[in-house]
Amino acid sequence: MKQLQPLKNLTQSQRTALVGVFVLLFPILSPNLFGPLGRASPSLFSEWNAPRPRHMRLLQGALDREISIRQQVELWSPLPDQGWKPCTQSYKGSPLPEKSQGFLQVFLDGGLNQQRMGICDAVAVAKIMNVTLVIPRLEVNPVWQDSSSFTDIFDVEHFISVLKDEVRIVRELPTQYAWSTRDYYATGIRATRIKTAPVHASAEWYLENVLPVIQSYGIAAVAPFSHRLAFDNLPESIQRLRCKVNFEALNFVPRIRELGDALVHRLRYPPSSSQTSGNMDPTDRINTIVKAGAGKFAVLHLRFDKDMAAHSGCDFEGGKAEKLALAKYRQVIWQGRVLNSQFTDEELRNKGRCPLTPEEIGLLLSALGFSNNTRLYLASHQVYGGEARISTLRKLFPGMENKKSLASAEELADIEGKASLMAAVDYYVSMKSDIFISASPGNMHNALLAHRAYLNLKTIRPNMILLGQVFVNKSLDWSEFEGAVVNGHKNRHGQLRLRKQKQSIYTYPVPDCMCKVA
C-alpha cells in the first residue's frame, strides 16, 4: 500500500487543497460551532465576536468608586407611606345570581405574565355576563415550547376560594360539554368558538356578541383572548375584581413558593458574609455600609434575549458578524418590517429605544449606590450572548446569583426546561426582594411594577431616555455620570403614578386597585 506523504513533503498546491478540504469538512464534523445556539446564545463563529466593554472609562470609575454611607442607607430604606392602601380586600362585589347563564372557556397564549393578565380579564368577563368560568387553558408557548398548565403554576383551590362570592369557577366542563376542546376548535369552523374578539373590547361587546352564543349553546370558547378587555369605561366593581384576581387570587402552587422561599433565605443569609466593598477604611465605615444592606437583596430582571436585541435595531458591539446575524433574524421573523431599523444607533439611544446591556445596567446600579458586595439575584430566562455578555456585570457584582447558583439540580428538576415555571420562581423571589429593577420594559416588568406598587415596595424604573443619552456621551467621567444618573432617578424608586386613560390596570394599580387613605 502506498504510504501517505508527510505534510512537510507536500507541494504548496497540495497543502492548499488539503486546507480547502478541511475548511469544507469542519462545519460538518463540528456543526455545533456554526449553528445558532437559540435565541439566547449565538454560535461560536457565525454570530458574533465576544463584545468588549463599551464604556471602559465608566467601568473603571465604577470599580474605583467611593460609596456614600448616606446613599447606601437611603437606597436600602423602605418606601415611606404614600397615602394609598389596597382596597380589594374590603371590596364586596354584587352577589352572585342564583343561576349561571352557561360556561365560558378562554385559551391564553403568550408567556406567564401575559397569561396572568388574560386570567384576570377572563374572570371579569365571566362576571360581566354572569356565566361560569372554566379554569383557563394555557396554550403551549411557541417560543419556549412550555406546556405547563394553569394547575402546574397556580393554586387552583385558593383561586376558586378567593373568588367564590364573585364568580362561579369550575375545573372542568360537565360531561355534556366534554366535546368543547382545543382539538375540536382546531379542526373546523365551530359555532361556539369566538375568534373575533377585538383587542380591548368593551363590556357591551361581550354582552352583544358572546352572551347570545352562550345562551344558545350553553357554552362559548374565546380564542385568542389576550388583551381582550378594555381598561376604561368599566364599572368600578369590575375593575376592583380584576385587581382582586391579580393580587389576591393568583397564588403560585406550593412547590413554587417553597423553592422561592429557599432561594430568598439563601440570598438573605449566605453561607459566608465576609465580603467587603472595595478598599473601604476605616473599619467603622465598612460596618455602617454593610449594616445598611445586611440581610437584604435586590432582584435584577435582565431581559436581553435575541428577539429584543434584533427588534431594537441597536448595535451591541458584537462586531460585523453580530450585526449581520441580527439583520437576518429581523428578516426571517418580521420580514424586515422593524421600525427602528431606519434610524442610526445613536438616534435610537438618544430616544431611549435601546435595551440596556448587562454592562450598562451594572453601571446604572453602581451609580445608584449599589456596592459590589450587594446580594443581587438575576431573574432572567436566558441572555443573548450568554456568560460572555454578562461578564462585565459580574465583575461589578461578584455576588450575583441566579436559580442555578443557589439551588441544587435536584431542587430545580421539576422546573428545568419549563419557562413558565422558571418565570414563576423569578416572580416570587422578585416580590420578596427589598429592591427590584428591570433593565427593559416588558410584561414581567409591568406585572411586578404593579404588584410591588400595590404593596408599596421599592422598585427602580430606569430612565431610558436619560441613560441612552449619557451612554452616548463618551466624554463623561464617573462623577458626572453618577450625578446625572442619581438626579435622573430621584422619583423613580417606586413612587406611585396614577393610571391615565388607555394605560394598563396591570401596570398602574392606582386608583382602580387602591384607595386614598383619609
PDB file of N, CA, C and O in Angstrom, residues 104 118-128 133 159 163 166-167 169 225 238 241-242 245:
ATOM      1  N   LEU A 104     -68.016  29.696  30.080  1.00  0.00           N
ATOM      2  CA  LEU A 104     -67.054  30.449  29.278  1.00  0.00           C
ATOM      3  C   LEU A 104     -65.702  29.745  29.340  1.00  0.00           C
ATOM      4  O   LEU A 104     -65.177  29.479  30.420  1.00  0.00           O
ATOM      5  N   GLY A 118     -54.507  37.778  31.148  1.00  0.00           N
ATOM      6  CA  GLY A 118     -55.653  37.150  30.499  1.00  0.00           C
ATOM      7  C   GLY A 118     -56.571  36.452  31.493  1.00  0.00           C
ATOM      8  O   GLY A 118     -57.804  36.481  31.344  1.00  0.00           O
ATOM      9  N   ILE A 119     -55.993  35.838  32.523  1.00  0.00           N
ATOM     10  CA  ILE A 119     -56.802  35.192  33.559  1.00  0.00           C
ATOM     11  C   ILE A 119     -57.660  36.231  34.281  1.00  0.00           C
ATOM     12  O   ILE A 119     -58.852  36.018  34.526  1.00  0.00           O
ATOM     13  N   CYS A 120     -57.056  37.356  34.623  1.00  0.00           N
ATOM     14  CA  CYS A 120     -57.801  38.432  35.301  1.00  0.00           C
ATOM     15  C   CYS A 120     -58.949  38.926  34.421  1.00  0.00           C
ATOM     16  O   CYS A 120     -60.078  39.136  34.908  1.00  0.00           O
ATOM     17  N   ASP A 121     -58.673  39.101  33.141  1.00  0.00           N
ATOM     18  CA  ASP A 121     -59.723  39.557  32.217  1.00  0.00           C
ATOM     19  C   ASP A 121     -60.828  38.514  32.075  1.00  0.00           C
ATOM     20  O   ASP A 121     -62.015  38.854  31.961  1.00  0.00           O
ATOM     21  N   ALA A 122     -60.454  37.232  32.068  1.00  0.00           N
ATOM     22  CA  ALA A 122     -61.447  36.162  31.912  1.00  0.00           C
ATOM     23  C   ALA A 122     -62.430  36.162  33.078  1.00  0.00           C
ATOM     24  O   ALA A 122     -63.640  35.993  32.885  1.00  0.00           O
ATOM     25  N   VAL A 123     -61.924  36.345  34.291  1.00  0.00           N
ATOM     26  CA  VAL A 123     -62.803  36.405  35.460  1.00  0.00           C
ATOM     27  C   VAL A 123     -63.751  37.593  35.335  1.00  0.00           C
ATOM     28  O   VAL A 123     -64.958  37.487  35.604  1.00  0.00           O
ATOM     29  N   ALA A 124     -63.207  38.737  34.912  1.00  0.00           N
ATOM     30  CA  ALA A 124     -64.032  39.938  34.772  1.00  0.00           C
ATOM     31  C   ALA A 124     -65.119  39.746  33.715  1.00  0.00           C
ATOM     32  O   ALA A 124     -66.280  40.134  33.912  1.00  0.00           O
ATOM     33  N   VAL A 125     -64.766  39.137  32.586  1.00  0.00           N
ATOM     34  CA  VAL A 125     -65.745  38.919  31.516  1.00  0.00           C
ATOM     35  C   VAL A 125     -66.824  37.939  31.978  1.00  0.00           C
ATOM     36  O   VAL A 125     -68.014  38.118  31.688  1.00  0.00           O
ATOM     37  N   ALA A 126     -66.447  36.899  32.722  1.00  0.00           N
ATOM     38  CA  ALA A 126     -67.431  35.955  33.260  1.00  0.00           C
ATOM     39  C   ALA A 126     -68.402  36.671  34.195  1.00  0.00           C
ATOM     40  O   ALA A 126     -69.614  36.393  34.187  1.00  0.00           O
ATOM     41  N   LYS A 127     -67.883  37.584  34.990  1.00  0.00           N
ATOM     42  CA  LYS A 127     -68.734  38.361  35.890  1.00  0.00           C
ATOM     43  C   LYS A 127     -69.694  39.256  35.109  1.00  0.00           C
ATOM     44  O   LYS A 127     -70.881  39.353  35.429  1.00  0.00           O
ATOM     45  N   ILE A 128     -69.174  39.915  34.072  1.00  0.00           N
ATOM     46  CA  ILE A 128     -69.992  40.811  33.259  1.00  0.00           C
ATOM     47  C   ILE A 128     -71.182  40.065  32.668  1.00  0.00           C
ATOM     48  O   ILE A 128     -72.307  40.574  32.637  1.00  0.00           O
ATOM     49  N   LEU A 133     -66.979  30.389  34.696  1.00  0.00           N
ATOM     50  CA  LEU A 133     -65.674  30.326  34.038  1.00  0.00           C
ATOM     51  C   LEU A 133     -65.039  28.957  34.250  1.00  0.00           C
ATOM     52  O   LEU A 133     -64.967  28.457  35.371  1.00  0.00           O
ATOM     53  N   PHE A 159     -57.484  29.929  44.254  1.00  0.00           N
ATOM     54  CA  PHE A 159     -58.079  30.774  43.210  1.00  0.00           C
ATOM     55  C   PHE A 159     -59.614  30.716  43.286  1.00  0.00           C
ATOM     56  O   PHE A 159     -60.287  31.757  43.321  1.00  0.00           O
ATOM     57  N   LEU A 163     -62.442  33.759  45.036  1.00  0.00           N
ATOM     58  CA  LEU A 163     -63.403  34.386  44.125  1.00  0.00           C
ATOM     59  C   LEU A 163     -64.803  33.785  44.216  1.00  0.00           C
ATOM     60  O   LEU A 163     -65.684  34.161  43.433  1.00  0.00           O
ATOM     61  N   GLU A 166     -67.828  36.039  44.032  1.00  0.00           N
ATOM     62  CA  GLU A 166     -67.958  36.939  42.888  1.00  0.00           C
ATOM     63  C   GLU A 166     -68.298  36.214  41.588  1.00  0.00           C
ATOM     64  O   GLU A 166     -69.101  36.693  40.793  1.00  0.00           O
ATOM     65  N   VAL A 167     -67.626  35.086  41.360  1.00  0.00           N
ATOM     66  CA  VAL A 167     -67.754  34.392  40.073  1.00  0.00           C
ATOM     67  C   VAL A 167     -67.766  32.884  40.305  1.00  0.00           C
ATOM     68  O   VAL A 167     -67.017  32.366  41.140  1.00  0.00           O
ATOM     69  N   ILE A 169     -66.598  29.344  39.269  1.00  0.00           N
ATOM     70  CA  ILE A 169     -65.435  28.814  38.548  1.00  0.00           C
ATOM     71  C   ILE A 169     -65.408  27.307  38.724  1.00  0.00           C
ATOM     72  O   ILE A 169     -65.605  26.792  39.830  1.00  0.00           O
ATOM     73  N   PHE A 225     -57.511  35.238  23.337  1.00  0.00           N
ATOM     74  CA  PHE A 225     -58.143  36.047  24.372  1.00  0.00           C
ATOM     75  C   PHE A 225     -57.192  37.069  25.008  1.00  0.00           C
ATOM     76  O   PHE A 225     -57.587  37.834  25.857  1.00  0.00           O
ATOM     77  N   ILE A 238     -66.044  45.961  38.479  1.00  0.00           N
ATOM     78  CA  ILE A 238     -65.303  45.075  37.566  1.00  0.00           C
ATOM     79  C   ILE A 238     -63.807  45.355  37.659  1.00  0.00           C
ATOM     80  O   ILE A 238     -62.980  44.421  37.676  1.00  0.00           O
ATOM     81  N   LEU A 241     -62.538  43.862  40.777  1.00  0.00           N
ATOM     82  CA  LEU A 241     -62.470  42.410  40.652  1.00  0.00           C
ATOM     83  C   LEU A 241     -61.202  41.987  39.920  1.00  0.00           C
ATOM     84  O   LEU A 241     -60.538  41.008  40.320  1.00  0.00           O
ATOM     85  N   ARG A 242     -60.840  42.680  38.868  1.00  0.00           N
ATOM     86  CA  ARG A 242     -59.590  42.372  38.149  1.00  0.00           C
ATOM     87  C   ARG A 242     -58.395  42.478  39.097  1.00  0.00           C
ATOM     88  O   ARG A 242     -57.477  41.647  39.070  1.00  0.00           O
ATOM     89  N   VAL A 245     -58.305  39.510  41.534  1.00  0.00           N
ATOM     90  CA  VAL A 245     -57.759  38.309  40.891  1.00  0.00           C
ATOM     91  C   VAL A 245     -56.234  38.399  40.839  1.00  0.00           C
ATOM     92  O   VAL A 245     -55.520  37.468  41.237  1.00  0.00           O
TER      93      VAL A 245
END
